[in-house]
PDB file of C-alpha atoms in Angstrom:
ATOM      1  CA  UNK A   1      77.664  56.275  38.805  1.00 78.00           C
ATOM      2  CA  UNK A   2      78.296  59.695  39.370  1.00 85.00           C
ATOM      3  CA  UNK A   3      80.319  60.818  42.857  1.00 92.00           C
ATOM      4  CA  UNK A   4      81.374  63.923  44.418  1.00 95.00           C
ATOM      5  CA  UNK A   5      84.791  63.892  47.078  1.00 97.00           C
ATOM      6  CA  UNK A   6      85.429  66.806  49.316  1.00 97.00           C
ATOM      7  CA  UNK A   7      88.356  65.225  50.807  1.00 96.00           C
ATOM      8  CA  UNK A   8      88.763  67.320  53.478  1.00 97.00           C
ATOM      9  CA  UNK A   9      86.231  67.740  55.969  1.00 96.00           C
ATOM     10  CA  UNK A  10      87.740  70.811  57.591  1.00 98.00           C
ATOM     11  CA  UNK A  11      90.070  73.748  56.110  1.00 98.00           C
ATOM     12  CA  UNK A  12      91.414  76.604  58.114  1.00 98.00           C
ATOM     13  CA  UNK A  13      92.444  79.520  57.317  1.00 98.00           C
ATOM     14  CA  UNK A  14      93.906  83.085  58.452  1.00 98.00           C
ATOM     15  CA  UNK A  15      91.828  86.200  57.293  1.00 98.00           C
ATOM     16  CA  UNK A  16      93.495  87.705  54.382  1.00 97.00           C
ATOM     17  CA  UNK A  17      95.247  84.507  53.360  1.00 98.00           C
ATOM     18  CA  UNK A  18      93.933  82.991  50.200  1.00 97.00           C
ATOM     19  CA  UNK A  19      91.531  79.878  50.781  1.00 97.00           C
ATOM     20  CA  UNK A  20      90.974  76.339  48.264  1.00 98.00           C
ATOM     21  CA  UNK A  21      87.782  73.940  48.847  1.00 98.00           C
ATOM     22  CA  UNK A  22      88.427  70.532  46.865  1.00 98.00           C
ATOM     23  CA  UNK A  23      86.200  69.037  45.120  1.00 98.00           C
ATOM     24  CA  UNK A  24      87.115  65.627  42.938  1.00 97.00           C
ATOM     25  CA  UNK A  25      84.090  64.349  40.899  1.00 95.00           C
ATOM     26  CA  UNK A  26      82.991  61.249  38.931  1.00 93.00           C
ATOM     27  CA  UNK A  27      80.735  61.196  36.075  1.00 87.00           C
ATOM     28  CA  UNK A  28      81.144  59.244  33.157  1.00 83.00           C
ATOM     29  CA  UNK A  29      79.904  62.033  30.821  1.00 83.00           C
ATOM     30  CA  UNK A  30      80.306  65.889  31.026  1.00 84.00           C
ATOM     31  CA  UNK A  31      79.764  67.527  33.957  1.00 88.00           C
ATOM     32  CA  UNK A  32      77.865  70.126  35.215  1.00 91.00           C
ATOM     33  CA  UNK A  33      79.461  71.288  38.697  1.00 94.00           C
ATOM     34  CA  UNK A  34      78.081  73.462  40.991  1.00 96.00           C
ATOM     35  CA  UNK A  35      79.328  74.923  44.357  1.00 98.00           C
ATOM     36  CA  UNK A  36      76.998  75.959  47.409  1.00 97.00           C
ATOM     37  CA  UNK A  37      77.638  77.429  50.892  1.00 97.00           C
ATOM     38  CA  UNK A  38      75.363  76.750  54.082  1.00 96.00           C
ATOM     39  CA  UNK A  39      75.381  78.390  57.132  1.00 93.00           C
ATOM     40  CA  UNK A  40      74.026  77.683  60.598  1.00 86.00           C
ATOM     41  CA  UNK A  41      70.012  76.955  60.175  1.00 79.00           C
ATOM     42  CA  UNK A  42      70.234  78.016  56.816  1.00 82.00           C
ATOM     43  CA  UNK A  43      69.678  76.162  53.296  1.00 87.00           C
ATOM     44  CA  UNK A  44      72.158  75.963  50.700  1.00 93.00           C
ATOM     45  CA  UNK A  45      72.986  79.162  48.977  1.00 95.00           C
ATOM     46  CA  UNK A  46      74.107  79.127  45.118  1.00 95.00           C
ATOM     47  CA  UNK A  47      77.895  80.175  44.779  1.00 96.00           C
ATOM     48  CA  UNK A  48      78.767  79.227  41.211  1.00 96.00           C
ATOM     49  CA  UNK A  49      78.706  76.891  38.434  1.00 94.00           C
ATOM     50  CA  UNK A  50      80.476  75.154  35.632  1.00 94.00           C
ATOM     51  CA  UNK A  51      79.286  74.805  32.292  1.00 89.00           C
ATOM     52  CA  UNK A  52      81.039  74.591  29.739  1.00 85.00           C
ATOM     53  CA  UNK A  53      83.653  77.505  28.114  1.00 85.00           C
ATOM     54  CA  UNK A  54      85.865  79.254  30.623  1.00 89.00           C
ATOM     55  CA  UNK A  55      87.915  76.767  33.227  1.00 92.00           C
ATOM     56  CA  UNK A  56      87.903  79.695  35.639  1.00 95.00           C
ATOM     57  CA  UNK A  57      84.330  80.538  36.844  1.00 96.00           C
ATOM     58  CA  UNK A  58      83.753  83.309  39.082  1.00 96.00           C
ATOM     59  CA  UNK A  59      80.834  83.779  41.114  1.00 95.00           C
ATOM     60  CA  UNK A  60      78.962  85.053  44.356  1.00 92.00           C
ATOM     61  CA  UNK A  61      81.080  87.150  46.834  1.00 93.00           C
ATOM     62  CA  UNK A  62      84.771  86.846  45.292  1.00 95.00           C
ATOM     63  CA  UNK A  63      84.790  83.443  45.017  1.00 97.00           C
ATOM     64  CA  UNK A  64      85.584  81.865  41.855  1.00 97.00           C
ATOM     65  CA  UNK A  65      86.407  78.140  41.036  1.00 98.00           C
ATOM     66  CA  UNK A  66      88.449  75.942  38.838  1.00 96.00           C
ATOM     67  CA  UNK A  67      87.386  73.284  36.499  1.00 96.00           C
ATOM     68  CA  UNK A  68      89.709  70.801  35.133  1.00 95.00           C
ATOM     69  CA  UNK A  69      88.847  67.917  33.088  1.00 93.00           C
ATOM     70  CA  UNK A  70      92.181  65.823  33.119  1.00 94.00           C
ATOM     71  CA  UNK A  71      92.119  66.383  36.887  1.00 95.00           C
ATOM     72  CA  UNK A  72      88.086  65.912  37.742  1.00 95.00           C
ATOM     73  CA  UNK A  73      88.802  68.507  40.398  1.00 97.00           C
ATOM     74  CA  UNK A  74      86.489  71.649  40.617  1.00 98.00           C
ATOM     75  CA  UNK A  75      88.089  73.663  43.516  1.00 98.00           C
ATOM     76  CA  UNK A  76      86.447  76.630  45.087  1.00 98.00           C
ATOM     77  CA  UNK A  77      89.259  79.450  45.688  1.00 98.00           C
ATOM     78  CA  UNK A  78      88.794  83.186  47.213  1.00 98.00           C
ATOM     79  CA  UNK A  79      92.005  85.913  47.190  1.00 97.00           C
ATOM     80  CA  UNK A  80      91.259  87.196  50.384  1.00 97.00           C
ATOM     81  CA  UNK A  81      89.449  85.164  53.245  1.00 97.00           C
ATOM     82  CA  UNK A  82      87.214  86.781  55.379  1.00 97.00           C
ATOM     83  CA  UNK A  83      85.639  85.605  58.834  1.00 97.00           C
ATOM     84  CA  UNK A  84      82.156  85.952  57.231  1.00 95.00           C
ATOM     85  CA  UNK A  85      83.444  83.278  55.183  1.00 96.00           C
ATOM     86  CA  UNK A  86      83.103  80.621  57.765  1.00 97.00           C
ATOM     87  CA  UNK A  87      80.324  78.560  56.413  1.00 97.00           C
ATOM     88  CA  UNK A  88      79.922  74.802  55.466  1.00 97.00           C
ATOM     89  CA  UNK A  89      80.534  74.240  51.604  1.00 98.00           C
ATOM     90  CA  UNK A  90      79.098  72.066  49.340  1.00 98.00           C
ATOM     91  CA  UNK A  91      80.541  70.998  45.849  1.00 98.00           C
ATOM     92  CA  UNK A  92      77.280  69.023  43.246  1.00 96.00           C
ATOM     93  CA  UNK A  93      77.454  67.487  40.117  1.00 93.00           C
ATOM     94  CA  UNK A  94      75.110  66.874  37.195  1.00 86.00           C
ATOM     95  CA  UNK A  95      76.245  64.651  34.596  1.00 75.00           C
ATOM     96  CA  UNK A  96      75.218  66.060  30.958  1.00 70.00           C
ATOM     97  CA  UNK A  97      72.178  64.269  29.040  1.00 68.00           C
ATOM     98  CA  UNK A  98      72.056  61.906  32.761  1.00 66.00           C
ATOM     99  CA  UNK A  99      68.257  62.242  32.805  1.00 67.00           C
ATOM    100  CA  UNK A 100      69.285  62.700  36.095  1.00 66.00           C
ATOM    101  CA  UNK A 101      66.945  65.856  36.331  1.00 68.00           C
ATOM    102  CA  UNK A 102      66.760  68.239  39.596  1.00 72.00           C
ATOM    103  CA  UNK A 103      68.953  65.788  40.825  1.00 86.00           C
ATOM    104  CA  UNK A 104      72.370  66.965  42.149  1.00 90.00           C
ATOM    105  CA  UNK A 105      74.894  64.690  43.626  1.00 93.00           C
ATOM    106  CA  UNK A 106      76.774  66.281  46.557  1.00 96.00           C
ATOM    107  CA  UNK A 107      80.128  65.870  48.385  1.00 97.00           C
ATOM    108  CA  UNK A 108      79.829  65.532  52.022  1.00 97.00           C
ATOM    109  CA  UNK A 109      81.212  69.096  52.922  1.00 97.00           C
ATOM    110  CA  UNK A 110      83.936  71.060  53.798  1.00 98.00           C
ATOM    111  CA  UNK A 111      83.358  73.253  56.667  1.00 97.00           C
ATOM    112  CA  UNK A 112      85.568  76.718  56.264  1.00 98.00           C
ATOM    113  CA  UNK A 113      87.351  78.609  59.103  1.00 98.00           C
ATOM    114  CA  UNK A 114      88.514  81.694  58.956  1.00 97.00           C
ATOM    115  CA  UNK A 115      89.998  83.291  62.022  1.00 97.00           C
ATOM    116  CA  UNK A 116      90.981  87.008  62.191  1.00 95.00           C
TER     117      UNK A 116
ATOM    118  CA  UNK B   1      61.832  88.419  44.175  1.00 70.00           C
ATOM    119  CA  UNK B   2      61.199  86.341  46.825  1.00 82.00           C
ATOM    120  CA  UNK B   3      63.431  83.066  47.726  1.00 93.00           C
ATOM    121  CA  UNK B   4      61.953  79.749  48.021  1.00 96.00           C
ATOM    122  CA  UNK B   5      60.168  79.561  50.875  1.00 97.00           C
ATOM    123  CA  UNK B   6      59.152  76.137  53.368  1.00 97.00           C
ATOM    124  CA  UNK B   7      56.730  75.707  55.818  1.00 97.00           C
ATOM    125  CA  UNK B   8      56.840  75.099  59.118  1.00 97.00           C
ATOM    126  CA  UNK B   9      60.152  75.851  59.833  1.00 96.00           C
ATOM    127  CA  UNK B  10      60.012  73.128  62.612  1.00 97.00           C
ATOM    128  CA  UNK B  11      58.535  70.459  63.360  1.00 97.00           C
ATOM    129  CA  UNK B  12      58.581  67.442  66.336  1.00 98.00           C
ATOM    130  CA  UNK B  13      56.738  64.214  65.542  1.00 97.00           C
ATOM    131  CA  UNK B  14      56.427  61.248  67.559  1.00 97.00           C
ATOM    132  CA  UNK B  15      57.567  57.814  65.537  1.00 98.00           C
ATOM    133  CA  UNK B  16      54.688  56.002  63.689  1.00 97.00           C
ATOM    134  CA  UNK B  17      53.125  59.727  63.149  1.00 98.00           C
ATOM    135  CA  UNK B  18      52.574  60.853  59.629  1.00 98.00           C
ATOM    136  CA  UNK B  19      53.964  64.909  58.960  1.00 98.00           C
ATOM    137  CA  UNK B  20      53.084  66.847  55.548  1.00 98.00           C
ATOM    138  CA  UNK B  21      55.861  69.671  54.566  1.00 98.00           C
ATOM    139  CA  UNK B  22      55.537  72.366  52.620  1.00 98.00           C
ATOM    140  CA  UNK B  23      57.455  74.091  49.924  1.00 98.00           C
ATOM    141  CA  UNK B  24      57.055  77.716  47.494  1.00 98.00           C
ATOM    142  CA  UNK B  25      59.230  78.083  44.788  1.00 96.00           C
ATOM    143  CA  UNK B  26      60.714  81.048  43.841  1.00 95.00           C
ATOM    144  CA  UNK B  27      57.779  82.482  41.598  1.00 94.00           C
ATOM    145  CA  UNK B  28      58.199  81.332  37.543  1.00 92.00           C
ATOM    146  CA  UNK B  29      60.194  78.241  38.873  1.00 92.00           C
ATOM    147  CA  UNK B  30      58.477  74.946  37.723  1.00 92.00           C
ATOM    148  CA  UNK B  31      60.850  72.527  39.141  1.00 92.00           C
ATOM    149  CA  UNK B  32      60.732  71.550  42.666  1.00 95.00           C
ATOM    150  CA  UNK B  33      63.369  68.955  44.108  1.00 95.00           C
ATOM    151  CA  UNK B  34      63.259  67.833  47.598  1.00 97.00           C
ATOM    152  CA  UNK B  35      66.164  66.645  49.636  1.00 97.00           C
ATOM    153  CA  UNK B  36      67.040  65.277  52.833  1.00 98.00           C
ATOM    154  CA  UNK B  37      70.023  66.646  54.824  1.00 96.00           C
ATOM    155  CA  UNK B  38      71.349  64.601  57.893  1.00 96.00           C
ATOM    156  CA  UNK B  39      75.022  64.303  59.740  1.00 92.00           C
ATOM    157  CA  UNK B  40      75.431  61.203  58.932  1.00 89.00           C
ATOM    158  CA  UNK B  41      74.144  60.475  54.916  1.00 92.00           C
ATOM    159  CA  UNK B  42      75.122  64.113  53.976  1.00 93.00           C
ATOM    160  CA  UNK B  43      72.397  65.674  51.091  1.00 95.00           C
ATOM    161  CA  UNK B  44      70.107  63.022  49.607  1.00 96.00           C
ATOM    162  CA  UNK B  45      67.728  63.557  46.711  1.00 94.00           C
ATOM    163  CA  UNK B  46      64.089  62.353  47.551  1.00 96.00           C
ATOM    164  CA  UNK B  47      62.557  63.437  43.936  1.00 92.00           C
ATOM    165  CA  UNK B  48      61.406  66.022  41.479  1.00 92.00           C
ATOM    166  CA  UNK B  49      58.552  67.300  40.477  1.00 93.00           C
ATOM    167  CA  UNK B  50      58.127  69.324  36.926  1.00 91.00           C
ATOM    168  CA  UNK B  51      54.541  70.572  35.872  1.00 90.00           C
ATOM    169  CA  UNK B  52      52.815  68.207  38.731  1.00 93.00           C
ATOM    170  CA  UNK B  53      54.707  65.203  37.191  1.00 93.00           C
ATOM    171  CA  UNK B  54      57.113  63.660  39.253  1.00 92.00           C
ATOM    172  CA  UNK B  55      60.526  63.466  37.243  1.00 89.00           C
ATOM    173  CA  UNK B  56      62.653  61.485  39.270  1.00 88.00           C
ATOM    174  CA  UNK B  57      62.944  59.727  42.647  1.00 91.00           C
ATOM    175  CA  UNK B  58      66.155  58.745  44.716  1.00 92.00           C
ATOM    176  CA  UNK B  59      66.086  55.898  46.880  1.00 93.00           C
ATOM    177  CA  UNK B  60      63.936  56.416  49.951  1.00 96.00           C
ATOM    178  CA  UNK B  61      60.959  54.217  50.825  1.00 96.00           C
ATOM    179  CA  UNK B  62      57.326  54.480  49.868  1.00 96.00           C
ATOM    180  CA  UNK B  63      56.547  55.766  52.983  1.00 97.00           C
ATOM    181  CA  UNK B  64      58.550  59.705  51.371  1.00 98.00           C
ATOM    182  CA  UNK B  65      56.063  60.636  48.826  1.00 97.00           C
ATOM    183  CA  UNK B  66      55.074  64.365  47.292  1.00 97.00           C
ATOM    184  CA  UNK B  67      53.163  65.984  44.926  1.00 97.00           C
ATOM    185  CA  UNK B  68      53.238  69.468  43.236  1.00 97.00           C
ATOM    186  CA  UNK B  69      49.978  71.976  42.119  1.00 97.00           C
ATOM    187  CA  UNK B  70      49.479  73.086  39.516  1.00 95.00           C
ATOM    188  CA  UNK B  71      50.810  76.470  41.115  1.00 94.00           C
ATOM    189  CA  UNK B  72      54.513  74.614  41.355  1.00 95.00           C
ATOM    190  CA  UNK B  73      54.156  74.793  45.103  1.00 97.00           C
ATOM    191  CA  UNK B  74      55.049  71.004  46.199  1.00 98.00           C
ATOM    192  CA  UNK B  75      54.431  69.136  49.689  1.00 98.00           C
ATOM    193  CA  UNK B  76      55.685  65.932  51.015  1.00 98.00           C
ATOM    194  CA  UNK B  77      54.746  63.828  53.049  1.00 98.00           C
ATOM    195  CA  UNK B  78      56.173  60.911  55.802  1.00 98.00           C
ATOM    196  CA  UNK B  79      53.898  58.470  56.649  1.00 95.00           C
ATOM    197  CA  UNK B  80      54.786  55.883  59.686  1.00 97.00           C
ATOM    198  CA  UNK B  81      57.827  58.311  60.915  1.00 98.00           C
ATOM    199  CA  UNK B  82      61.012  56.316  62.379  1.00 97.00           C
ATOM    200  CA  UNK B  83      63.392  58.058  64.756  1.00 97.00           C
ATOM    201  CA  UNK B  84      66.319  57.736  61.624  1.00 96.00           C
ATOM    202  CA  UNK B  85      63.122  60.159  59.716  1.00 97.00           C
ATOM    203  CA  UNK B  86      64.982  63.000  61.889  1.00 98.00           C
ATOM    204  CA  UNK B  87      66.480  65.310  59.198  1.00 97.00           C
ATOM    205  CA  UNK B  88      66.623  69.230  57.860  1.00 96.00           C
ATOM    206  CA  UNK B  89      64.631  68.588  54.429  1.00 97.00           C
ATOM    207  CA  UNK B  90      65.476  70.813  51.569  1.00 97.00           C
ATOM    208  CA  UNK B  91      63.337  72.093  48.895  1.00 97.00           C
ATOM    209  CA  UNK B  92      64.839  73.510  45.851  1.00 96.00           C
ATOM    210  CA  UNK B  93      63.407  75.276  43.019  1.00 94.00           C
ATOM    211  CA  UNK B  94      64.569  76.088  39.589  1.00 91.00           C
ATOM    212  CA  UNK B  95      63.507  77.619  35.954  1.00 87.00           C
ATOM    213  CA  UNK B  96      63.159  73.792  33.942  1.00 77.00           C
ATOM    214  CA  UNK B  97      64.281  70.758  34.684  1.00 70.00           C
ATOM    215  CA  UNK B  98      67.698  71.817  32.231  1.00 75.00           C
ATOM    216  CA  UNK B  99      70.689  70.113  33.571  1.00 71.00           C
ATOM    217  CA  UNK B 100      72.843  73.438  33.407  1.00 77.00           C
ATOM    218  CA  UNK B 101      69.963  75.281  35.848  1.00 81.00           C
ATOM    219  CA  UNK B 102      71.262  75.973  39.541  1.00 88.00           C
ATOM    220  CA  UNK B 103      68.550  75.204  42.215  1.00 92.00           C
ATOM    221  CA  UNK B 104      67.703  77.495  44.648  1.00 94.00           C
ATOM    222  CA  UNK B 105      67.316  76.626  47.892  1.00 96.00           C
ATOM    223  CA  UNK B 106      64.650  77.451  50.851  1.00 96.00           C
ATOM    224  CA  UNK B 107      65.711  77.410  54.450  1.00 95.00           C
ATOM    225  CA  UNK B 108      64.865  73.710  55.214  1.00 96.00           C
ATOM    226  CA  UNK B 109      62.129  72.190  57.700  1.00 97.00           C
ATOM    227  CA  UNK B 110      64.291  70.867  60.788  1.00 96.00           C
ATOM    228  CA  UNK B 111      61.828  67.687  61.695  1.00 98.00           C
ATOM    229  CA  UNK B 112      62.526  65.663  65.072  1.00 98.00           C
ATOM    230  CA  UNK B 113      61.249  62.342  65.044  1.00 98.00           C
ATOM    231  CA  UNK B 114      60.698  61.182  69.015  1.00 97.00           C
TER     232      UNK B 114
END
């Protein structure tokens, strides 16, 4: 079955300082992995996705994420934090040739301070 | 080009009522997936519809059911609503039903089941 682990349900950071989201996934095929951002009343906005190619995948407002297969991990990472930031994240996964179709498999969520 | 968009934005039910949302995908989308958002169970897939056919279904009981037009706009629909009913649903929209294809996301119906 396929899984998504955000192990950490909080993560605070200092404006300026870099920031790291985990994300740990199962599958038993490849994986497609995605990572969203919500904030307050708001749906889930697209950040960035993993393919295939590339283990570095950059995407919406600086933030850029890191696949790696021997690890399962697919952690979201930003430079430079900023307060606007501050949102509740969301790592999915699709598993490859699944037949899972417009189905994505979510970690619970890692909601991201920053503070000035 | 406009974002997926979900109607009514809110909605309070009384248990045993019935409640019929409403989702517009982003415009040359033909997938539609639905999902139900709650403290407590996280994001859970209710289904997917592709060209008014519904693709897939997670595991909620018969009483979540939807449909899509032949326009891709989809509704669902809760029949016999229990208090646990009380969620922010999702709809989603993307180009195919391709496994590589990000879903975009409207800004959710907030229901409250009382």
């Amino acid at each position: 079955a396929q899984s998504v682990a955000q192990p950490e349900d909080q993560v605070n950071v200092a404006e300026g300082n870099p920031l790291t989201v985990k994300c740990t996934y199962s599958v038993s095929g490849n994986p497609y992995l995605f990572w969203y951002v919500q904030y307050p009343n708001r749906g889930l906005q697209f950040l960035l996705k993993y393919i295939t190619g590339d283990n570095l995948v950059k995407g919406s407002y600086g933030f850029e994420a890191e696949f790696n297969k021997s690890q399962t991990s697919f952690h979201l990472k930003k430079p430079s934090a900023l307060v606007s930031d501050s949102a509740l994240y969301f790592c999915a996964v699709r598993e490859y040739g699944s037949g899972n179709t417009g189905k994505l498999i979510f970690g619970q969520g890692t909601t991201l301070q920053v503070k000035p | 080009k406009a974002g997926v968009t979900q109607t009514p934005r809110y909605l309070i039910k009384t248990r045993g009522q019935q409640v019929t949302l409403s989702c517009s995908p982003i415009s040359g989308h033909r997938s539609v997936s639905w999902y139900q958002q709650t403290p407590g169970q996280g994001l859970q897939f209710l289904f997917e519809y592709f060209s008014e056919t519904q693709r897939n279904k997670g595991n909620f009981p018969g009483r979540f059911s939807g449909r899509q037009f032949s326009n891709s706009r989809s509704e669902m629909n809760v029949s016999t609503l229990e208090l646990g009913d009380s969620a922010l649903y999702l709809c989603a929209s993307s180009l195919s039903t391709s496994d590589y294809n990000e879903q975009f996301f409207g800004p959710g119906t907030r229901l409250t089941v009382l």
